[in-house]
Short mmCIF file of C-alpha atoms and ligand atoms in Angstrom, two decimals:
data_model
loop_
_atom_site.label_atom_id
_atom_site.label_comp_id
_atom_site.label_asym_id
_atom_site.label_seq_id
_atom_site.Cartn_x
_atom_site.Cartn_y
_atom_site.Cartn_z
CA MET A 1313 -9.22 6.72 31.52
CA ASN A 1314 -6.74 9.55 30.87
CA ILE A 1315 -3.99 8.79 28.33
CA LEU A 1316 -1.06 11.15 27.84
CA GLY A 1317 0.40 10.97 24.30
CA ILE A 1318 3.88 12.16 23.38
CA GLU A 1319 5.25 12.62 19.83
CA THR A 1320 8.86 13.62 19.04
CA SER A 1321 9.79 11.57 15.96
CA CYS A 1322 10.90 14.46 13.75
CA ASP A 1323 10.52 18.22 14.10
CA GLU A 1324 7.25 18.54 16.02
CA THR A 1325 7.22 18.37 19.83
CA SER A 1326 3.68 17.40 20.70
CA SER A 1327 1.69 16.16 23.68
CA ALA A 1328 -1.99 15.33 24.00
CA VAL A 1329 -4.44 14.10 26.64
CA LEU A 1330 -7.29 11.72 25.75
CA ARG A 1331 -10.13 11.13 28.20
CA ASN A 1332 -12.02 7.91 27.46
CA GLY A 1333 -10.81 8.09 23.89
CA ASP A 1334 -11.74 11.75 23.36
CA VAL A 1335 -9.13 14.45 22.71
CA CYS A 1336 -9.03 16.97 25.58
CA SER A 1337 -5.84 18.69 24.48
CA ASN A 1338 -3.32 18.45 21.67
CA VAL A 1339 -0.37 20.85 21.97
CA ILE A 1340 2.12 21.05 19.07
CA SER A 1341 5.29 23.09 18.73
CA SER A 1342 6.81 23.03 15.24
CA GLN A 1343 10.55 23.64 15.15
CA LEU A 1344 11.51 26.64 13.02
CA CYS A 1345 15.28 26.27 13.55
CA HIS A 1346 15.66 24.01 10.49
CA SER A 1347 14.28 26.35 7.83
CA SER A 1348 17.60 27.90 6.83
CA PHE A 1349 19.08 24.39 6.32
CA GLY A 1350 16.44 23.26 3.80
CA GLY A 1351 15.65 20.13 5.83
CA VAL A 1352 15.56 18.76 9.37
CA VAL A 1353 18.95 18.72 11.16
CA PRO A 1354 18.73 15.67 13.49
CA GLU A 1355 20.91 17.02 16.31
CA LEU A 1356 19.07 20.35 16.38
CA ALA A 1357 15.75 18.48 16.44
CA SER A 1358 16.80 16.43 19.50
CA ARG A 1359 17.95 19.54 21.37
CA GLU A 1360 14.73 21.37 20.62
CA HIS A 1361 12.65 18.42 21.84
CA GLU A 1362 14.72 18.35 25.03
CA ARG A 1363 14.26 22.10 25.53
CA LEU A 1364 10.47 21.98 25.01
CA ILE A 1365 9.23 18.63 26.22
CA VAL A 1366 8.50 19.55 29.85
CA SER A 1367 6.55 22.70 28.97
CA ILE A 1368 4.60 21.01 26.13
CA ILE A 1369 3.51 18.15 28.41
CA ASP A 1370 2.62 20.61 31.19
CA ALA A 1371 0.56 22.62 28.68
CA ALA A 1372 -1.28 19.50 27.45
CA VAL A 1373 -2.09 18.34 31.00
CA THR A 1374 -3.19 21.82 32.13
CA LYS A 1375 -5.35 22.35 29.03
CA ALA A 1376 -7.08 19.03 29.78
CA ASN A 1377 -7.94 20.33 33.25
CA ILE A 1378 -6.20 17.52 35.11
CA THR A 1379 -3.00 17.00 37.07
CA LYS A 1380 -0.31 14.45 36.20
CA ASN A 1381 -1.50 12.28 39.08
CA GLU A 1382 -4.76 11.76 37.24
CA LEU A 1383 -3.01 10.18 34.25
CA ASP A 1384 -3.69 6.44 33.83
CA VAL A 1385 -1.45 5.56 30.85
CA ILE A 1386 1.41 7.19 28.95
CA ALA A 1387 1.94 6.50 25.24
CA ALA A 1388 4.86 7.72 23.14
CA THR A 1389 6.24 7.31 19.65
CA ALA A 1390 8.88 4.56 19.71
CA GLY A 1391 9.84 4.92 16.00
CA PRO A 1392 10.28 5.14 13.11
CA GLY A 1393 11.94 8.54 13.20
CA LEU A 1394 15.18 10.36 13.91
CA ILE A 1395 16.81 8.26 16.64
CA GLY A 1396 17.82 11.15 18.92
CA ALA A 1397 14.46 12.85 18.51
CA VAL A 1398 12.50 9.63 19.27
CA MET A 1399 14.75 8.94 22.29
CA VAL A 1400 13.89 12.27 23.92
CA GLY A 1401 10.12 11.57 23.93
CA LEU A 1402 10.42 7.84 24.57
CA SER A 1403 12.82 8.18 27.50
CA PHE A 1404 10.83 11.01 29.03
CA ALA A 1405 7.58 9.03 28.66
CA GLN A 1406 9.03 5.92 30.28
CA GLY A 1407 10.59 7.92 33.11
CA LEU A 1408 7.29 9.69 33.80
CA ALA A 1409 5.32 6.44 33.65
CA TYR A 1410 7.80 4.87 36.11
CA ALA A 1411 7.59 7.86 38.46
CA LEU A 1412 3.75 7.88 38.37
CA ASP A 1413 3.68 4.06 38.53
CA ILE A 1414 1.37 3.78 35.53
CA PRO A 1415 1.59 1.66 32.35
CA PHE A 1416 3.43 2.77 29.25
CA VAL A 1417 2.43 2.01 25.62
CA PRO A 1418 5.00 2.31 22.78
CA VAL A 1419 3.40 3.45 19.52
CA ASN A 1420 4.63 3.08 15.94
CA HIS A 1421 4.45 6.54 14.35
CA VAL A 1422 3.29 5.35 10.92
CA GLU A 1423 0.61 3.10 12.44
CA ALA A 1424 -0.60 6.12 14.40
CA HIS A 1425 -0.97 8.07 11.13
CA ILE A 1426 -2.98 5.14 9.67
CA PHE A 1427 -5.58 5.48 12.44
CA SER A 1428 -5.58 9.30 12.58
CA PRO A 1429 -8.88 9.56 10.65
CA PHE A 1430 -10.45 7.91 13.72
CA ILE A 1431 -9.31 10.46 16.30
CA SER A 1432 -12.35 11.32 18.44
CA GLU A 1433 -13.32 14.77 19.62
CA GLY A 1434 -16.32 16.29 21.38
CA GLY A 1435 -17.85 12.87 22.02
CA ARG A 1436 -17.92 12.00 18.30
CA HIS A 1437 -16.37 8.56 18.29
CA SER A 1438 -15.57 6.62 15.16
CA SER A 1439 -13.52 3.51 14.70
CA PRO A 1440 -12.90 1.22 11.75
CA GLU A 1441 -15.85 -1.17 11.39
CA SER A 1442 -14.79 -2.97 8.24
CA ALA A 1443 -11.56 -3.48 6.31
CA PHE A 1444 -10.25 -0.36 4.58
CA VAL A 1445 -7.42 0.58 2.23
CA SER A 1446 -4.99 3.02 3.85
CA LEU A 1447 -2.80 5.39 1.89
CA THR A 1448 -0.25 6.75 4.36
CA VAL A 1449 1.75 9.56 2.83
CA SER A 1450 4.24 11.63 4.82
CA GLY A 1451 7.71 13.11 4.55
CA GLY A 1452 9.28 9.73 5.26
CA HIS A 1453 6.72 7.15 4.12
CA THR A 1454 4.41 6.20 1.29
CA LEU A 1455 2.50 3.05 2.10
CA LEU A 1456 -0.60 1.37 0.71
CA SER A 1457 -2.05 -1.16 3.14
CA VAL A 1458 -5.20 -3.13 3.80
CA VAL A 1459 -6.27 -2.59 7.42
CA GLU A 1460 -8.60 -4.94 9.31
CA PRO A 1461 -11.02 -3.77 12.03
CA ASP A 1462 -8.88 -5.58 14.66
CA LEU A 1463 -6.05 -3.08 13.79
CA SER A 1464 -3.91 -5.66 11.97
CA TYR A 1465 -2.80 -4.67 8.51
CA THR A 1466 -0.97 -5.90 5.44
CA VAL A 1467 1.36 -3.61 3.52
CA ILE A 1468 0.63 -4.09 -0.21
CA GLY A 1469 2.75 -1.33 -1.72
CA ARG A 1470 5.35 1.19 -0.74
CA THR A 1471 7.73 3.65 -2.37
CA LEU A 1472 10.80 2.16 -3.97
CA ASP A 1473 12.73 5.39 -3.40
CA ASP A 1474 11.41 8.79 -2.21
CA ALA A 1475 8.29 9.36 -0.11
CA ALA A 1476 5.46 11.49 -1.58
CA GLY A 1477 6.18 14.27 0.94
CA GLU A 1478 9.83 14.21 -0.03
CA ALA A 1479 8.84 14.60 -3.70
CA PHE A 1480 6.87 17.74 -2.71
CA ASP A 1481 9.72 19.06 -0.56
CA LYS A 1482 12.57 18.41 -3.01
CA THR A 1483 10.81 19.67 -6.14
CA GLY A 1484 9.58 22.71 -4.17
CA LYS A 1485 13.18 23.41 -3.14
CA MET A 1486 14.09 23.45 -6.85
CA LEU A 1487 11.45 26.17 -7.24
CA GLY A 1488 13.06 28.13 -4.39
CA LEU A 1489 10.28 27.36 -1.88
CA PRO A 1490 11.12 27.09 1.84
CA TYR A 1491 11.25 23.71 3.69
CA PRO A 1492 8.87 21.92 3.99
CA ALA A 1493 7.63 22.88 0.51
CA GLY A 1494 4.47 20.71 0.44
CA PRO A 1495 2.17 23.39 1.90
CA SER A 1496 3.65 26.09 -0.42
CA ILE A 1497 3.17 23.94 -3.52
CA ASP A 1498 -0.41 23.29 -2.37
CA LYS A 1499 -1.06 27.04 -2.03
CA LEU A 1500 0.57 27.94 -5.36
CA ALA A 1501 -1.25 25.13 -7.15
CA GLU A 1502 -4.62 26.75 -6.28
CA THR A 1503 -4.04 29.35 -8.99
CA GLY A 1504 -1.90 27.29 -11.39
CA ASN A 1505 -2.69 25.17 -14.43
CA PRO A 1506 -2.15 21.45 -13.61
CA SER A 1507 -1.80 20.62 -17.32
CA PHE A 1508 0.85 23.32 -17.95
CA HIS A 1509 3.53 20.60 -18.18
CA ILE A 1510 2.94 16.86 -17.87
CA PHE A 1511 5.55 15.43 -15.51
CA PRO A 1512 6.02 11.60 -15.37
CA ARG A 1513 3.69 9.36 -13.35
CA ALA A 1514 5.92 6.35 -12.64
CA LEU A 1515 4.57 2.80 -12.37
CA THR A 1516 1.05 3.78 -13.46
CA SER A 1517 -1.13 3.29 -16.52
CA HIS A 1518 0.27 6.65 -17.76
CA SER A 1519 3.88 5.42 -17.87
CA GLN A 1520 5.55 3.46 -20.64
CA SER A 1521 7.16 0.75 -18.48
CA SER A 1522 5.56 -2.69 -18.42
CA LYS A 1523 6.08 -2.72 -14.63
CA SER A 1524 3.30 -0.17 -14.41
CA ARG A 1525 0.44 -2.44 -15.33
CA ASP A 1526 -2.40 -3.40 -13.02
CA GLY A 1527 -1.39 -5.08 -9.81
CA ASN A 1528 1.76 -3.06 -9.09
CA PHE A 1529 0.99 -1.07 -5.98
CA ASP A 1530 4.53 0.24 -5.39
CA PHE A 1531 5.43 3.88 -5.97
CA SER A 1532 8.48 5.68 -7.32
CA PHE A 1533 9.03 9.44 -7.11
CA SER A 1534 12.76 9.78 -7.82
CA GLY A 1535 12.16 9.98 -11.58
CA LEU A 1536 9.73 12.88 -11.06
CA LYS A 1537 12.41 14.71 -9.09
CA THR A 1538 14.92 14.26 -11.90
CA ALA A 1539 12.34 15.20 -14.53
CA VAL A 1540 11.48 18.45 -12.73
CA LEU A 1541 15.17 19.30 -12.26
CA THR A 1542 16.18 18.68 -15.90
CA TRP A 1543 13.09 20.49 -17.22
CA LEU A 1544 13.72 23.51 -14.96
CA GLN A 1545 17.38 23.65 -16.06
CA LYS A 1546 16.21 24.14 -19.67
CA GLN A 1547 13.93 27.10 -18.82
CA GLU A 1548 14.76 30.77 -18.51
CA THR A 1549 14.59 32.15 -14.93
CA SER A 1550 12.01 34.76 -15.97
CA PHE A 1551 9.83 32.01 -17.49
CA ILE A 1552 9.99 29.99 -14.24
CA GLU A 1553 9.15 33.07 -12.19
CA ARG A 1554 6.17 33.89 -14.41
CA HIS A 1555 4.87 30.32 -14.23
CA THR A 1556 5.74 29.20 -10.68
CA ALA A 1557 2.07 28.53 -9.89
CA ASP A 1558 1.62 26.51 -13.11
CA ILE A 1559 4.74 24.45 -12.43
CA ALA A 1560 3.65 23.84 -8.80
CA ALA A 1561 0.19 22.75 -10.03
CA SER A 1562 1.78 20.40 -12.60
CA ILE A 1563 4.07 18.80 -10.00
CA GLN A 1564 1.14 18.38 -7.59
CA ALA A 1565 -1.01 16.86 -10.35
CA ALA A 1566 1.70 14.27 -11.11
CA ILE A 1567 2.03 13.21 -7.45
CA VAL A 1568 -1.72 13.24 -6.75
CA SER A 1569 -2.69 11.27 -9.84
CA VAL A 1570 -0.31 8.41 -8.91
CA LEU A 1571 -1.56 8.31 -5.30
CA VAL A 1572 -5.23 8.31 -6.32
CA GLU A 1573 -4.88 5.79 -9.17
CA LYS A 1574 -3.08 3.20 -7.02
CA SER A 1575 -5.31 3.60 -3.95
CA ILE A 1576 -8.52 3.23 -5.94
CA ALA A 1577 -7.08 0.32 -7.94
CA LEU A 1578 -6.22 -1.53 -4.73
CA ALA A 1579 -9.68 -0.98 -3.22
CA ARG A 1580 -11.28 -2.09 -6.47
CA SER A 1581 -9.09 -5.19 -6.84
CA ARG A 1582 -9.89 -6.34 -3.29
CA GLY A 1583 -13.56 -5.36 -3.37
CA ILE A 1584 -12.99 -3.03 -0.38
CA ARG A 1585 -15.52 -0.21 -0.02
CA ALA A 1586 -13.59 2.08 2.35
CA LEU A 1587 -10.39 4.06 1.93
CA SER A 1588 -8.41 6.33 4.21
CA VAL A 1589 -5.69 8.88 3.46
CA ALA A 1590 -3.38 9.95 6.26
CA GLY A 1591 0.04 11.49 7.00
CA GLY A 1592 1.31 15.01 6.28
CA VAL A 1593 0.56 14.86 2.56
CA SER A 1594 -3.11 14.11 3.33
CA ALA A 1595 -3.34 17.85 4.15
CA ASN A 1596 -2.89 18.53 0.42
CA SER A 1597 -6.05 20.08 -0.96
CA GLY A 1598 -5.53 18.67 -4.47
CA LEU A 1599 -5.20 15.16 -3.04
CA ARG A 1600 -8.26 15.60 -0.81
CA GLU A 1601 -10.41 16.86 -3.70
CA ALA A 1602 -9.26 14.16 -6.13
CA MET A 1603 -9.83 11.42 -3.54
CA LYS A 1604 -13.29 12.75 -2.72
CA ARG A 1605 -14.20 12.85 -6.42
CA GLU A 1606 -12.90 9.36 -7.24
CA CYS A 1607 -14.26 7.71 -4.07
CA SER A 1608 -17.68 9.19 -4.73
CA ARG A 1609 -17.55 7.93 -8.34
CA GLU A 1610 -16.54 4.43 -7.13
CA GLU A 1611 -18.98 4.49 -4.16
CA ILE A 1612 -16.13 4.05 -1.71
CA GLN A 1613 -16.38 5.55 1.77
CA LEU A 1614 -13.51 7.99 2.31
CA TYR A 1615 -11.92 8.63 5.73
CA LEU A 1616 -9.71 11.73 6.05
CA PRO A 1617 -8.15 13.06 9.26
CA GLU A 1618 -9.06 16.59 10.34
CA MET A 1619 -6.44 18.92 8.81
CA ARG A 1620 -4.78 19.48 12.20
CA TYR A 1621 -4.27 15.72 12.55
CA SER A 1622 -2.76 15.20 9.08
CA THR A 1623 0.73 16.28 10.09
CA ASP A 1624 2.58 14.99 13.17
CA ASN A 1625 0.67 15.25 16.44
CA ALA A 1626 0.38 13.47 19.76
CA ALA A 1627 -3.40 12.99 19.61
CA MET A 1628 -2.86 10.23 17.05
CA ILE A 1629 -0.30 8.57 19.32
CA ALA A 1630 -2.70 8.57 22.28
CA THR A 1631 -5.57 7.45 20.03
CA LEU A 1632 -3.74 4.38 18.76
CA ALA A 1633 -2.81 3.49 22.36
CA HIS A 1634 -6.50 3.84 23.28
CA LEU A 1635 -7.64 1.68 20.35
CA LYS A 1636 -5.09 -1.01 21.26
CA LEU A 1637 -5.90 -1.01 24.98
CA SER A 1638 -9.65 -1.12 24.28
CA ARG A 1639 -9.02 -4.24 22.18
CA GLY A 1640 -7.24 -5.92 25.05
CA MET A 1641 -3.64 -5.37 23.96
CA SER A 1642 -1.31 -4.97 26.92
CA ALA A 1643 0.89 -2.06 27.98
CA LYS A 1644 4.65 -2.36 28.45
CA ARG A 1645 7.06 -1.30 31.18
CA ILE A 1646 10.22 -0.70 29.16
CA TYR A 1647 10.63 -0.36 25.43
CA ASN A 1648 13.64 0.42 23.21
CA VAL A 1649 13.69 2.94 20.43
CA ALA A 1650 13.07 1.56 16.90
CA PRO A 1651 14.44 4.20 14.49
CA TYR A 1652 13.58 2.28 11.31
CA ALA A 1653 10.22 0.98 10.15
CA SER A 1654 10.17 -2.76 9.67
CA PHE A 1655 7.10 -3.13 7.49
CA THR A 1656 6.86 -6.34 5.57
CA LYS A 1657 4.60 -7.29 2.71
CA ALA A 1658 3.36 -10.22 4.78
CA ALA A 1659 0.46 -9.78 7.16
CA LYS A 1660 1.65 -7.96 10.24
CA ARG A 1661 -0.10 -7.74 13.58
CA CYS A 1662 -0.34 -4.26 14.98
CA HIS A 1663 1.04 -4.61 18.51
O1 KG4 B 2351 3.43 13.35 8.68
P1 KG4 B 2351 4.36 14.51 8.64
O2 KG4 B 2351 4.02 15.74 9.42
O3 KG4 B 2351 5.81 14.10 9.09
C1 KG4 B 2351 6.36 12.85 8.76
O4 KG4 B 2351 6.03 11.85 9.44
O5 KG4 B 2351 7.13 12.83 7.73
O6 KG4 B 2351 4.55 14.88 7.09
C2 KG4 B 2351 5.34 15.94 6.67
C3 KG4 B 2351 5.28 16.00 5.16
C4 KG4 B 2351 6.26 17.01 4.54
O7 KG4 B 2351 6.91 16.39 3.46
C5 KG4 B 2351 5.35 18.12 4.06
O8 KG4 B 2351 5.84 18.82 2.94
C6 KG4 B 2351 4.08 17.36 3.72
O9 KG4 B 2351 3.97 16.41 4.73
N1 KG4 B 2351 2.91 18.22 3.70
C7 KG4 B 2351 2.24 18.51 2.57
C8 KG4 B 2351 1.22 19.43 2.92
N2 KG4 B 2351 1.30 19.65 4.27
C9 KG4 B 2351 2.34 18.90 4.73
N3 KG4 B 2351 2.42 18.11 1.29
C10 KG4 B 2351 1.58 18.59 0.37
N4 KG4 B 2351 0.58 19.48 0.63
C11 KG4 B 2351 0.36 19.91 1.88
N5 KG4 B 2351 -0.64 20.75 2.16
ZN1 ZN B 2352 4.47 11.65 10.50
#
């Protein structure tokens, strides 16, 4: 079975082909037109998707050595995301599925991140065999969930304000780093001292608030943003320039320590022996190292996506469609865009 995946939720135009669950191609074009604005401009994103979508899909199909007539299913991100951006991919996908007379599968972008550690390549197939804790950390989301092997999941915690990726991007902007600042902070942190300055770790055992005690799996990063801003305002420019790597390492340490502490605490409290980290921030080397260290100490199996599947890509969209179809979930004919995530704390079926 050949599945064509399409992803256009934010500023990556991507298309992938999966053959029997295995990635044959995964073409990604990252939009550079937003860099001078310090963030993604929704209208520009939609126009770029529109400009590129035909050539990206053609490239994915050609790279997979097939023609469009050999496609069996089309899957596309249906949300959450920028409404105009999602609509470009979703409308194109449904139009193409209609023209080829094949089924269409709408995919929730955040759910696709959750299952990205199970993207199969080169015949190496893996799929969740037991329940696992999922930390999904991207530019728009920070979610802690318990995922069952049947793909259903329960959201246990989420950010009360900013997402972890946003915390990287906004504090990096304060340091004069280009958007998105997460990768630059990661790079700078390699040579910096993470204990140079201790920034707040909200709602954890390190914070003063009583809300932080065991059993609170929500996150908050807005206080960190304010703390970095007010601290930077008190420093001389030359001091900041001399210590940019140390400051980046200290910011990264604050974000990573919260993410690791809460994920491990949730796994421990539920007696779950597997944990996955996904979404753009899962590319962070400090987070990967800390998770590896803690999971090995706690004897928890760690699932991480390949680096190229941490950030937005269509292989994860096609993979979730494949996992759903292989579990008997049905395809759709027409589906409307869902720009906002509607995650609830109650158990939620993934279809
Ligand atoms: O999943 P993603 O590509 O898009 C969304 O769905 O939001 O995530 C993008 C986010 C951005 O905030 C970016 O700064 C962050 O992931 N990111 C990183 C790294 N690579 C990407 N954050 C920290 N370290 C990285 N290496
Ligand atoms: Zn994403």
